[in-house]
Short mmCIF file of C-alpha atoms in Angstrom, two decimals:
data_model
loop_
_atom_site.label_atom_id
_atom_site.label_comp_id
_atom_site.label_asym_id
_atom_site.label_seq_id
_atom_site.Cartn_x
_atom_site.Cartn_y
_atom_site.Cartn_z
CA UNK A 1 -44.46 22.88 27.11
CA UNK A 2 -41.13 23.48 28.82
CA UNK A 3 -39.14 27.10 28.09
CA UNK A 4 -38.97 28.19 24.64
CA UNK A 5 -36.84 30.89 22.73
CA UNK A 6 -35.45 32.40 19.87
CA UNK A 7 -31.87 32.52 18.80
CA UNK A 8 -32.01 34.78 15.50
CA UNK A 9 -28.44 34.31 13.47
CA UNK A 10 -28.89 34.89 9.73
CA UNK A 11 -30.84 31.64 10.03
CA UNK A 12 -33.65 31.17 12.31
CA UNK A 13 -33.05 28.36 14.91
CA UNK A 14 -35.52 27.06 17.15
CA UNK A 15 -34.99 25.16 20.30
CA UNK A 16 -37.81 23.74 22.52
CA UNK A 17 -37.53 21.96 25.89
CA UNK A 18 -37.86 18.42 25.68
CA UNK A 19 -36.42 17.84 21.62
CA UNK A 20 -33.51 16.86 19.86
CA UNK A 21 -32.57 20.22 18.50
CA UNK A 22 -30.44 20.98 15.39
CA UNK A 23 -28.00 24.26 14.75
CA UNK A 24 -25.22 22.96 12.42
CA UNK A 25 -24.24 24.87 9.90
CA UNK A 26 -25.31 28.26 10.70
CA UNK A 27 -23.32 30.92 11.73
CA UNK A 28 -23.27 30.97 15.39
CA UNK A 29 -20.27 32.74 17.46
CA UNK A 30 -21.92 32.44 20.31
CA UNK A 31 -25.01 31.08 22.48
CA UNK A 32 -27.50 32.53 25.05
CA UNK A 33 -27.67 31.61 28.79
CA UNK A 34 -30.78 30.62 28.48
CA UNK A 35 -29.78 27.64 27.17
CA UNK A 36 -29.53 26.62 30.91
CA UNK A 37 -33.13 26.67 31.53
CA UNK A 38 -33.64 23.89 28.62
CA UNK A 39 -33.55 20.63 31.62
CA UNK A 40 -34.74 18.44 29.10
CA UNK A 41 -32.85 18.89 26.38
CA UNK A 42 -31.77 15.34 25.19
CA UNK A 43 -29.24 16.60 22.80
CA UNK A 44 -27.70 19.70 20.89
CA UNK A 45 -25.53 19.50 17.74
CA UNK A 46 -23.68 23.13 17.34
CA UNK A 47 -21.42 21.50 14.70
CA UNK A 48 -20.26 23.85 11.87
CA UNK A 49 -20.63 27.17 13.00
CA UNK A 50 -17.78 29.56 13.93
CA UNK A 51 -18.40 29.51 18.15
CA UNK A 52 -15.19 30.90 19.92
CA UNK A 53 -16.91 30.41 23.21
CA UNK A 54 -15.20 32.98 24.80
CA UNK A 55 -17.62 33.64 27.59
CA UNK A 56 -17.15 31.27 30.49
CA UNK A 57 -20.46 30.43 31.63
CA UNK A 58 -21.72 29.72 27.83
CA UNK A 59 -18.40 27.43 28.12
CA UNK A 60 -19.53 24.95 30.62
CA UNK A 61 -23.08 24.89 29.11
CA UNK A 62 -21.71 23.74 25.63
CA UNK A 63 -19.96 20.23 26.87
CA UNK A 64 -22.94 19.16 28.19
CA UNK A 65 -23.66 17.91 25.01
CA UNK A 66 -21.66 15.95 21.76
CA UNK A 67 -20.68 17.36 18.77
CA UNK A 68 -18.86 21.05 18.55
CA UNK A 69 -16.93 19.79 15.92
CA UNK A 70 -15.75 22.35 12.54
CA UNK A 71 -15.97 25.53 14.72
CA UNK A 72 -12.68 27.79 16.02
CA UNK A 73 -11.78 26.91 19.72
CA UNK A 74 -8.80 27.32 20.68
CA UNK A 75 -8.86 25.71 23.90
CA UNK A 76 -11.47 23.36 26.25
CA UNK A 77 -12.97 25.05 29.69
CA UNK A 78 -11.78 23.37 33.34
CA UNK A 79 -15.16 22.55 33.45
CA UNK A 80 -15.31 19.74 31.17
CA UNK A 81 -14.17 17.59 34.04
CA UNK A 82 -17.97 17.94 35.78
CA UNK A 83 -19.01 15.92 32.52
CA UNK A 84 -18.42 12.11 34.19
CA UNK A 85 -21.07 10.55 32.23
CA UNK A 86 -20.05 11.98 28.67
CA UNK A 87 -19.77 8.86 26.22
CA UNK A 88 -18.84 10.77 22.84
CA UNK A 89 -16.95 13.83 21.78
CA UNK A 90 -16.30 15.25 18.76
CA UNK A 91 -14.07 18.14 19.28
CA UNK A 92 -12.45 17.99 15.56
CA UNK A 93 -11.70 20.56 12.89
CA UNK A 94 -11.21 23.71 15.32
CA UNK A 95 -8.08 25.41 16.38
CA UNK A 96 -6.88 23.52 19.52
CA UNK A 97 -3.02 23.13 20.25
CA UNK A 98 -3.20 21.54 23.19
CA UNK A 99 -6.62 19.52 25.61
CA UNK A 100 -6.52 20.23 29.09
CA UNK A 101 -5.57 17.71 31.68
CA UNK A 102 -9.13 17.86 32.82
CA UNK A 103 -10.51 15.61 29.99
CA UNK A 104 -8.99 12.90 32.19
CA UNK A 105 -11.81 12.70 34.36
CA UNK A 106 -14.25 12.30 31.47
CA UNK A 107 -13.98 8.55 32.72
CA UNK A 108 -17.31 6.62 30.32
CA UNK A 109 -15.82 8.46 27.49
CA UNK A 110 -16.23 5.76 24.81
CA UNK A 111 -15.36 8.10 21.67
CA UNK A 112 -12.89 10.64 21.23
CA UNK A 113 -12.31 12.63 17.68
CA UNK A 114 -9.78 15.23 18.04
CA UNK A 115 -8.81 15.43 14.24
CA UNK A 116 -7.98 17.97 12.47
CA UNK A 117 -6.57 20.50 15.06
CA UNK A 118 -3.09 22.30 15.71
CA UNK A 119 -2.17 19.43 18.96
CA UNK A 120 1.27 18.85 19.00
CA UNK A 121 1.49 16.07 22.00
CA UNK A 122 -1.43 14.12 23.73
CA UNK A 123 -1.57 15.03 27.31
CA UNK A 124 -0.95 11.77 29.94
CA UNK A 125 -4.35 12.26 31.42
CA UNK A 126 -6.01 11.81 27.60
CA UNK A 127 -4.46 8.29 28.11
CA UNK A 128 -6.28 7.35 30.88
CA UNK A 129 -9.52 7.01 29.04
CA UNK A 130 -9.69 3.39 30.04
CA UNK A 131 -13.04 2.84 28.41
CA UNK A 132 -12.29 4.85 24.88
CA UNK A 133 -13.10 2.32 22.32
CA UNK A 134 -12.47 4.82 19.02
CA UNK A 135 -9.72 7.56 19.12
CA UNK A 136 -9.48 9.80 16.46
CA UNK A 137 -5.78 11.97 16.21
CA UNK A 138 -5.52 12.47 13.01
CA UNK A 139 -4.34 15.71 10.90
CA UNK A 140 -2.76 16.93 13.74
CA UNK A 141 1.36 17.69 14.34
CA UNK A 142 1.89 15.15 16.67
CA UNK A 143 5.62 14.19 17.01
CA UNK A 144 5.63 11.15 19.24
CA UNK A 145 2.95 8.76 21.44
CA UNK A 146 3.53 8.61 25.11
CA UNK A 147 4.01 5.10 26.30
CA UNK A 148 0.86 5.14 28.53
CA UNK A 149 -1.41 4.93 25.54
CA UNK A 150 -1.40 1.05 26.91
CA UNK A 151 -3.86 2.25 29.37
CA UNK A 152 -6.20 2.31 26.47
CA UNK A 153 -6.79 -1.10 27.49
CA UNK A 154 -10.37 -1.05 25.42
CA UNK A 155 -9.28 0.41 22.20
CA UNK A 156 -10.45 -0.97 18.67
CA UNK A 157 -9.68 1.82 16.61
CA UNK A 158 -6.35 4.00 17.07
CA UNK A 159 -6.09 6.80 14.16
CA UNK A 160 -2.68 8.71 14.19
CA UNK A 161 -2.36 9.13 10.37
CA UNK A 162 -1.47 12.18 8.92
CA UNK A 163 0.95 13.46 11.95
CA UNK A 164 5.10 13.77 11.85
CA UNK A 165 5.42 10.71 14.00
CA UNK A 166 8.84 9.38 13.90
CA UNK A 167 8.22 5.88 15.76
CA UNK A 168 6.19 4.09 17.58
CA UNK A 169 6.51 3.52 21.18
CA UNK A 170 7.17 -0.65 22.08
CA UNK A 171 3.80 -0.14 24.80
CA UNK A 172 1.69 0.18 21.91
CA UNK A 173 1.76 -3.46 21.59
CA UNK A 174 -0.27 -3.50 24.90
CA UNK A 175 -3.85 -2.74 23.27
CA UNK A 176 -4.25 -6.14 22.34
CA UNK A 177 -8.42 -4.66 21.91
CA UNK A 178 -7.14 -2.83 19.18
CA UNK A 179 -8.60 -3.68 15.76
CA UNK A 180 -7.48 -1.02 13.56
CA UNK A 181 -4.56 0.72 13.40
CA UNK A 182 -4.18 4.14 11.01
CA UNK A 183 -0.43 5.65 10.97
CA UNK A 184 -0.39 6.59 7.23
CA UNK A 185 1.39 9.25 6.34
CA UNK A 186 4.13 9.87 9.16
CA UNK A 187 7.68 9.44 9.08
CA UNK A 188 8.48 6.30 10.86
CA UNK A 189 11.28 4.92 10.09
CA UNK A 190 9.97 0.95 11.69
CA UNK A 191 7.43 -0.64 13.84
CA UNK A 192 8.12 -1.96 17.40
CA UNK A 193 8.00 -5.61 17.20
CA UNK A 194 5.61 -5.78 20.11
CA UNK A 195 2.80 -4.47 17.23
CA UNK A 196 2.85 -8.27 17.28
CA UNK A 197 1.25 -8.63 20.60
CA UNK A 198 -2.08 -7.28 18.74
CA UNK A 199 -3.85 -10.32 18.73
CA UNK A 200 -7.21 -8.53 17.47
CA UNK A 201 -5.72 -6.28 14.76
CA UNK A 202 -7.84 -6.96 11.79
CA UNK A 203 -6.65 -4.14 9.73
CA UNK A 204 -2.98 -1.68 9.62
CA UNK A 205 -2.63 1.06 7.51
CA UNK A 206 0.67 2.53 7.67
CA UNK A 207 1.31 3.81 3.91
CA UNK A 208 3.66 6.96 3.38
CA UNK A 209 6.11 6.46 5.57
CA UNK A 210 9.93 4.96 5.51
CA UNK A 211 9.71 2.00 6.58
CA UNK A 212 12.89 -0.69 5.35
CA UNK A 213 10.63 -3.74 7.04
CA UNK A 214 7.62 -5.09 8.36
CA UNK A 215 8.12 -6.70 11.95
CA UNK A 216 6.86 -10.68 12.37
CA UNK A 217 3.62 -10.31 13.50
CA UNK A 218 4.11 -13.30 15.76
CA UNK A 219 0.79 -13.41 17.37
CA UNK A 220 -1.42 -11.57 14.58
CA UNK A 221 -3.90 -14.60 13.61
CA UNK A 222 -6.42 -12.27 12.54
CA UNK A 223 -4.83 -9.70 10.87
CA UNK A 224 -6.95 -9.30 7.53
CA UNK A 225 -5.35 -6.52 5.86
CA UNK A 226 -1.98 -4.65 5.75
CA UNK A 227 -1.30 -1.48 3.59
CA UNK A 228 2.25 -0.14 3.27
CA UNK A 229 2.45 1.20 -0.02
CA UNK A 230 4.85 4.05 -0.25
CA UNK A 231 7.77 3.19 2.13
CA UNK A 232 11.28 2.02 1.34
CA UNK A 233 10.24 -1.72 2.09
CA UNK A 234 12.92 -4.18 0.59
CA UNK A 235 12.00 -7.44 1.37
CA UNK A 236 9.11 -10.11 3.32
CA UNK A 237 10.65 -12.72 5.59
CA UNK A 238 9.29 -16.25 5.76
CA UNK A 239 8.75 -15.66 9.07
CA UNK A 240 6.49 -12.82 8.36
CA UNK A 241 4.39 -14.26 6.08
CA UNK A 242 4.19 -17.67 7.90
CA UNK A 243 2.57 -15.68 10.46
CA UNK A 244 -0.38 -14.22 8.46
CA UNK A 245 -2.86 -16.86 8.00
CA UNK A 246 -5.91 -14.89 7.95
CA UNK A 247 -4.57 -11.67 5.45
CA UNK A 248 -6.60 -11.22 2.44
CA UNK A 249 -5.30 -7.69 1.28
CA UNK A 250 -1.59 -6.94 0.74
CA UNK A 251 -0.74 -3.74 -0.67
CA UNK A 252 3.14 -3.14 -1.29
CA UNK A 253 3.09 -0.92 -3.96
CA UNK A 254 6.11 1.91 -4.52
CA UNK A 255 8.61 0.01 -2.49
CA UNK A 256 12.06 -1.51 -3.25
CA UNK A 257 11.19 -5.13 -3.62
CA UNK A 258 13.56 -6.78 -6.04
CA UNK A 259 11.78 -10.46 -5.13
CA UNK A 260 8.59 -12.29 -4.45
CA UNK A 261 9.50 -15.17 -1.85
CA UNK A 262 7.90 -18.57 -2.76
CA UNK A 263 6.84 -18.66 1.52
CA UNK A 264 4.22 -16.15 -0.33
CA UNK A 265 1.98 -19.46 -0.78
CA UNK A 266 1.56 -19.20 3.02
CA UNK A 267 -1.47 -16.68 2.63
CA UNK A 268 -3.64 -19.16 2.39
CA UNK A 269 -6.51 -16.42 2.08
CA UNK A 270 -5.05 -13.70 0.20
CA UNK A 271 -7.42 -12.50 -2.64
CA UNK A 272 -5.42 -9.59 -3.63
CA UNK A 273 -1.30 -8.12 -3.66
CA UNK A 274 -0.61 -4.80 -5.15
CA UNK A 275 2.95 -5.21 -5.97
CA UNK A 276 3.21 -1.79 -8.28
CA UNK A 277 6.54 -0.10 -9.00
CA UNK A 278 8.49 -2.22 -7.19
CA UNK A 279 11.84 -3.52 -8.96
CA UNK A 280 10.37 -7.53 -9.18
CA UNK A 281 11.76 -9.04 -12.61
CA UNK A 282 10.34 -12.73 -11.44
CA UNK A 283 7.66 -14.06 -10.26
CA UNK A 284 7.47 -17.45 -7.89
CA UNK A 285 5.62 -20.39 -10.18
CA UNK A 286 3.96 -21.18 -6.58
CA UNK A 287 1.67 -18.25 -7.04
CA UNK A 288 -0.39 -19.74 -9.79
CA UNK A 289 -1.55 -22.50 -7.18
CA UNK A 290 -3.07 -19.28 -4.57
CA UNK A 291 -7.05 -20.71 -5.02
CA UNK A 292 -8.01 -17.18 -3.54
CA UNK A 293 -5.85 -14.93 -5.03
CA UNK A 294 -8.09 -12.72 -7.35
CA UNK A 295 -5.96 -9.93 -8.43
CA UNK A 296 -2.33 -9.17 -8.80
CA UNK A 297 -1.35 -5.69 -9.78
CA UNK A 298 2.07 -5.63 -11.44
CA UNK A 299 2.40 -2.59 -13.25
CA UNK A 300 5.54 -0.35 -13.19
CA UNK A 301 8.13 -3.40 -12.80
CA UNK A 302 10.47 -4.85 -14.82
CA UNK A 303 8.96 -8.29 -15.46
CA UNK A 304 11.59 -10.11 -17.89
CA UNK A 305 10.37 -13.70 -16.99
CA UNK A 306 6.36 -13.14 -18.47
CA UNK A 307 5.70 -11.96 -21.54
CA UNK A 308 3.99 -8.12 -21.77
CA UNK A 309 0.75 -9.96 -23.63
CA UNK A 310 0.51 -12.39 -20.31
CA UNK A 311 0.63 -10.36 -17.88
CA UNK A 312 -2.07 -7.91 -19.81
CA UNK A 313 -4.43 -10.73 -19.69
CA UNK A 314 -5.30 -10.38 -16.15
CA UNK A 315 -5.20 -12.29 -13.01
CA UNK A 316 -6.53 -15.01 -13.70
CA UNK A 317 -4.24 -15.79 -17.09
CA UNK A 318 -1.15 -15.02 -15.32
CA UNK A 319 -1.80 -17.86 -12.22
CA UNK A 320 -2.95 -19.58 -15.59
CA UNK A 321 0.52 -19.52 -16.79
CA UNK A 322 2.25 -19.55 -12.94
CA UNK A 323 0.44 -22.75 -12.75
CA UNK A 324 1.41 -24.79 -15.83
CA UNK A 325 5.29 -23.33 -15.13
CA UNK A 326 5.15 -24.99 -11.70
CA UNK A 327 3.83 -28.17 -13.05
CA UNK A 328 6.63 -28.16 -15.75
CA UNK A 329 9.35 -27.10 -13.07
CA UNK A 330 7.99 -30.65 -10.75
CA UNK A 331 7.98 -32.11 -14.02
CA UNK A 332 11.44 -31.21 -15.41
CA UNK A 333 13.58 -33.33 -14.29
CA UNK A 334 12.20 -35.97 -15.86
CA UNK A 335 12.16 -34.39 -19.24
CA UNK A 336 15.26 -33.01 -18.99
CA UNK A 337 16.52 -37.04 -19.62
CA UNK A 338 15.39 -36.91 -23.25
CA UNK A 339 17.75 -34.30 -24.19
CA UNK A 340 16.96 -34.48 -27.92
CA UNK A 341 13.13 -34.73 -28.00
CA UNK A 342 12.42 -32.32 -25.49
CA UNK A 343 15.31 -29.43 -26.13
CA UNK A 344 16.95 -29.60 -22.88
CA UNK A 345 20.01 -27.97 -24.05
CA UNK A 346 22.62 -27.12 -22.14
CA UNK A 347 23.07 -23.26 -21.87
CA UNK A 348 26.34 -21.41 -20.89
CA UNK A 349 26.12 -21.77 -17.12
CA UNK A 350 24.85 -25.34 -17.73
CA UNK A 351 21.56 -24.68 -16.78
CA UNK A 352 18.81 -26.20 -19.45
CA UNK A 353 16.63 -24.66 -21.12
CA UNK A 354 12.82 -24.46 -20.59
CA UNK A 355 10.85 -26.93 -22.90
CA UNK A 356 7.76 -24.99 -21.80
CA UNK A 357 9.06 -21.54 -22.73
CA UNK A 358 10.13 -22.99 -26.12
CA UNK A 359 7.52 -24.95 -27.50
CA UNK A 360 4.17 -23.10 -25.57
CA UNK A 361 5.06 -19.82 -24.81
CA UNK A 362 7.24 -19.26 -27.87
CA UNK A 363 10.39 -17.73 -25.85
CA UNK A 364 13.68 -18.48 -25.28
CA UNK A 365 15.63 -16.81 -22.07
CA UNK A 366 19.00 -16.48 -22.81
CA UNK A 367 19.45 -14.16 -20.53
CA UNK A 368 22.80 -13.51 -17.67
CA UNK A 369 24.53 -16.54 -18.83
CA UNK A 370 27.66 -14.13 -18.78
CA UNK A 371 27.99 -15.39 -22.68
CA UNK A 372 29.77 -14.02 -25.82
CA UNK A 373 28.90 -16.67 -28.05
CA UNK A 374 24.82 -18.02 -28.73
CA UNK A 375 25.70 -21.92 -29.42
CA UNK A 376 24.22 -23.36 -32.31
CA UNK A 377 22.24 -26.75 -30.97
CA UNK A 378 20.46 -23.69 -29.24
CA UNK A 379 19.16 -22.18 -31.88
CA UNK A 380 17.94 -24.87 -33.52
CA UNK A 381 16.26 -25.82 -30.78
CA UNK A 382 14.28 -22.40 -31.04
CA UNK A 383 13.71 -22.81 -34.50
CA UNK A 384 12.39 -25.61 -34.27
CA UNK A 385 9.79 -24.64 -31.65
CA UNK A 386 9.31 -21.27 -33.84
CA UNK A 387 10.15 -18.88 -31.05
CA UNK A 388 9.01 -15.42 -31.29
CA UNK A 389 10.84 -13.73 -28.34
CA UNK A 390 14.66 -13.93 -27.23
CA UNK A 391 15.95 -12.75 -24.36
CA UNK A 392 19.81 -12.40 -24.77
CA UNK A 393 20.26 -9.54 -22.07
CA UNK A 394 23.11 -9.01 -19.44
CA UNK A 395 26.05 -10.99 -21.17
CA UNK A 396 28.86 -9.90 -23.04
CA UNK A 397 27.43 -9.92 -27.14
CA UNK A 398 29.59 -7.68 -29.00
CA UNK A 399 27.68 -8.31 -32.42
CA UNK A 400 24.14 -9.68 -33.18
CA UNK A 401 24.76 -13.56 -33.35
CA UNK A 402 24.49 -15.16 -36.59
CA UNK A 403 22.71 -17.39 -35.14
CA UNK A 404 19.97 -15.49 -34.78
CA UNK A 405 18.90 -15.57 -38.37
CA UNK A 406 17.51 -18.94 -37.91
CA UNK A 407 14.77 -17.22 -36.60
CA UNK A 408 14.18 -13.79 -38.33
CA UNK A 409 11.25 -15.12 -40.47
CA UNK A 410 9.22 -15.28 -36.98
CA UNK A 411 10.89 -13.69 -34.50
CA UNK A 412 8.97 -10.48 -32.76
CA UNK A 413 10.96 -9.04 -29.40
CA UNK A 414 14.51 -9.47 -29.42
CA UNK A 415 16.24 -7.91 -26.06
CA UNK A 416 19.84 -7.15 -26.06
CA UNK A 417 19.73 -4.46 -23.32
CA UNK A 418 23.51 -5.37 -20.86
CA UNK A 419 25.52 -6.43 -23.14
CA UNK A 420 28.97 -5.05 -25.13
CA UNK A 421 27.60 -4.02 -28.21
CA UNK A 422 29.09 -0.78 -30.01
CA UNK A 423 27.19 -1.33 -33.01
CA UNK A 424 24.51 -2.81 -34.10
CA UNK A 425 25.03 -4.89 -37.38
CA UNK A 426 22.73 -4.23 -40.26
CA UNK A 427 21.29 -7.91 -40.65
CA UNK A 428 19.01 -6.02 -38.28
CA UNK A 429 17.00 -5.38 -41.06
CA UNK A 430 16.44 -8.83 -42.55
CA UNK A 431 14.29 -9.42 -38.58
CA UNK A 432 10.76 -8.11 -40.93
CA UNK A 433 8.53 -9.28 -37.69
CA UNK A 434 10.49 -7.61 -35.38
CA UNK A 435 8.51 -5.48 -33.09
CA UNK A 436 10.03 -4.64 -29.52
CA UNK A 437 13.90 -4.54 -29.72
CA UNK A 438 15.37 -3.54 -26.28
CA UNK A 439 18.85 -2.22 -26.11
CA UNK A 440 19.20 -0.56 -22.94
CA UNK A 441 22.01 0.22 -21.17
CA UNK A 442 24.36 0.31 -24.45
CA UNK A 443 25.95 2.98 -26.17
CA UNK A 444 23.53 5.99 -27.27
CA UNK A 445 25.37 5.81 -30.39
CA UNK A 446 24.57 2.71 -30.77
CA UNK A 447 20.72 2.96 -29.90
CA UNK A 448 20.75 6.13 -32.56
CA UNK A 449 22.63 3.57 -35.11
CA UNK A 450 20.03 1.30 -34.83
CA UNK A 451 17.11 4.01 -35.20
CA UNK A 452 18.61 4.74 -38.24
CA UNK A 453 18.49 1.35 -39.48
CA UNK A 454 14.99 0.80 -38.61
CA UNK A 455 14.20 4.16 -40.26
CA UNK A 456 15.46 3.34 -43.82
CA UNK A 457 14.42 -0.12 -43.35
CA UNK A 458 10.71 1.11 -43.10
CA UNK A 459 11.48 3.52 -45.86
CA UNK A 460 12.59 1.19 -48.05
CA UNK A 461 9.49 -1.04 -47.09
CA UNK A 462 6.95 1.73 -47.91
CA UNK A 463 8.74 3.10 -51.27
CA UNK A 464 8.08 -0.29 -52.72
#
């Protein structure tokens, strides 16, 4: 058997010529030189240990071989540039600032983790890597990318998350490899629209940034899944979503989306859209007729177009209920001929009223008709179909309607939030089914009024 020693730390290691050989985890600042005389040595993983590697000849022994990740170098030897047929290295989770020019020559590198240092910029020469398939620059304080990361003509994976980028440079668009792309957590403000060049990017990550909008991804057939939660996104362009065919995950959640374009039936393959705390009040009917959507997450918005009960149902009764509006919306206008029998009503601004919502869903959506007055035919078309919600928000009610009472025997969620009230007139109390009543943005004496009134109703109730 080849040369054999003994490298005593407060753990015993062993290392014999011809074997993989293990010290991870130990507590190693430094090794012997007579880890030159081990010619066979296949491979040696020094990971976790607390090397400095301050002596120079140790230095050029160590990068011989893989992984010296989670130890506390602050910088790489010169000599790293004799290693031409390195393939992997795992330099992460030490103390570097900076990687020497050097690492350029390292030309069948394949795989290059440099996470979780103290690098501020990525030298030119890093760039030249033209075989690096998986580059890992993560956790680091990187400001910018130079533009001759498109010499990383064989890139799949590209990880930059967790840096203080402020944008993205347009040459980026060049690693048409690329696969995945990992910018979370940065501060970029938009994305070049050459990121549409990427004709192989299956998967982008680019959460926790400020991004306003997503560029057209003009040439992105294959791009599976997109996640840009957490940016200041306000809206999705037809163009945009004509142009992602293949996307089965779309996470928008904690934007500023106000609306849900019906060009969203263009993801033909979508199974799921996180659409959480966004400001979307409606819905398109055309999502109902997605065959692979599986799950739409809606919480934190301020859905006035579903009912609360719906939408707690699930995914599968909401496209349930999306599906039977659309049919009654292709339907409508056919309805809408038999006034009488089928309740089409005309409303303030004309517009009739929704058979469906009236006689299945038990609602009537009143709402921004810029009215002061509830007409009458109205309300007896409601009470007729036994409605149990009304929606008489955002017009100019100064009073509860009479009209109203029509209904009070079954009548459950009455929202008068928007409107000009500055009281709120005691018939309140003769609503005994009345279980959400929404009066925001009215007077808070009004709102305390009406407290009251509920209060002594209740009393009243339970004294008898």
């Amino acid at each position: 058997m080849g040369t054999c020693w003994q490298y005593l730390t407060n753990n015993h290691v062993l290392l014999e010529d011809g074997v993989d050989s293990y010290a991870g985890s130990n507590q190693l600042s430094d090794l012997p030189s007579e880890l030159s005389s081990l010619i066979s040595l296949r491979e040696l993983i020094i990971s976790s240990n607390s090397l400095t590697l301050k002596d120079n000849t140790t230095i050029q022994l160590v990068f011989f071989f893989k992984q010296v990740h989670d130890n506390q170098l602050t910088s790489l030897p010169q000599a790293i540039s004799q290693l031409e047929q390195l393939q992997k290295l795992d330099i992460s989770r030490n103390q570097l600032r900076e990687l020497p020019s050097q690492i350029g020559y390292l030309v069948n590198l394949t795989s290059l983790h440099v996470e979780h240092n103290h690098l501020t910029e990525l030298c030119p020469n890093v760039l030249r890597l033209q075989k690096l398939e998986f580059f890992d620059a993560s956790n680091n304080q990187l400001t910018s990318l130079h533009k001759q990361i498109s010499y990383l003509c064989q890139l799949r994976q590209l990880n930059v998350s967790h840096n203080k980028l402020t944008q993205l440079p347009s040459e980026i668009g060049d690693l048409t490899a690329l696969r995945l792309f990992d910018a979370t957590h940065n501060q970029l403000l938009s994305l070049p629209e050459n990121l549409g060049n990427l004709r192989n990017l299956e998967q982008l990550h680019i959460r926790h940034n400020q991004l306003e909008y997503l560029p057209t991804f003009h040439s992105c057939a294959n791009l599976k899944e997109i996640l840009a939660g957490n940016n200041n996104i306000r809206g999705l362009t037809d163009e945009l979503l004509e142009n992602l065919k293949s996307l089965t995950c779309l996470d928008l959640r904690d934007n500023k989306l106000a609306k849900l374009p019906d060009k969203i039936v263009a993801l033909e393959k979508l199974e799921r859209i996180d659409l959480t705390n966004n400001d979307i009040s409606v819905l398109p009917f055309q999502l109902g007729a997605m065959t692979s959507l599986k799950a739409v997450i809606l919480d934190g918005n301020p859905m006035r177009s579903i009912r609360r009960d719906i939408i707690m149902r699930g995914t599968a009764e909401l496209k349930k209920y999306l599906l039977s509006r659309l049919k009654d919306e292709e339907n409508e206008s056919e309805s809408l001929t038999d006034a009488g029998s089928n309740s089409a009503l005309p409303t303030g601004n004309q517009d009739p009223l929704s058979h469906h919502d009236l006689h299945q869903m038990k609602s009537l959506d009143y709402s921004n008709k810029k009215q002061a007055t509830l007409p009458d035919e109205v309300m007896k078309a409601a009470a007729e179909a036994g409605v149990r919600a009304v929606n008489l928000s955002k017009n100019l009610f100064t009073d509860l309607p009479n009209s109203l009472d029509a209904i009070a025997h079954t009548m459950v969620e009455l929202n008068l939030g928007v409107n000009k009230l500055t009281q709120l007139n005691p018939r309140i109390g003769n609503f005994s089914k009345l279980q959400m009543l929404d009066l925001r943005s009215v007077l808070f004496t009004v709102v305390i009024y009406c407290l009251l009134c509920i209060f002594f109703i209740l009393y009243l109730r339970m004294s008898s």
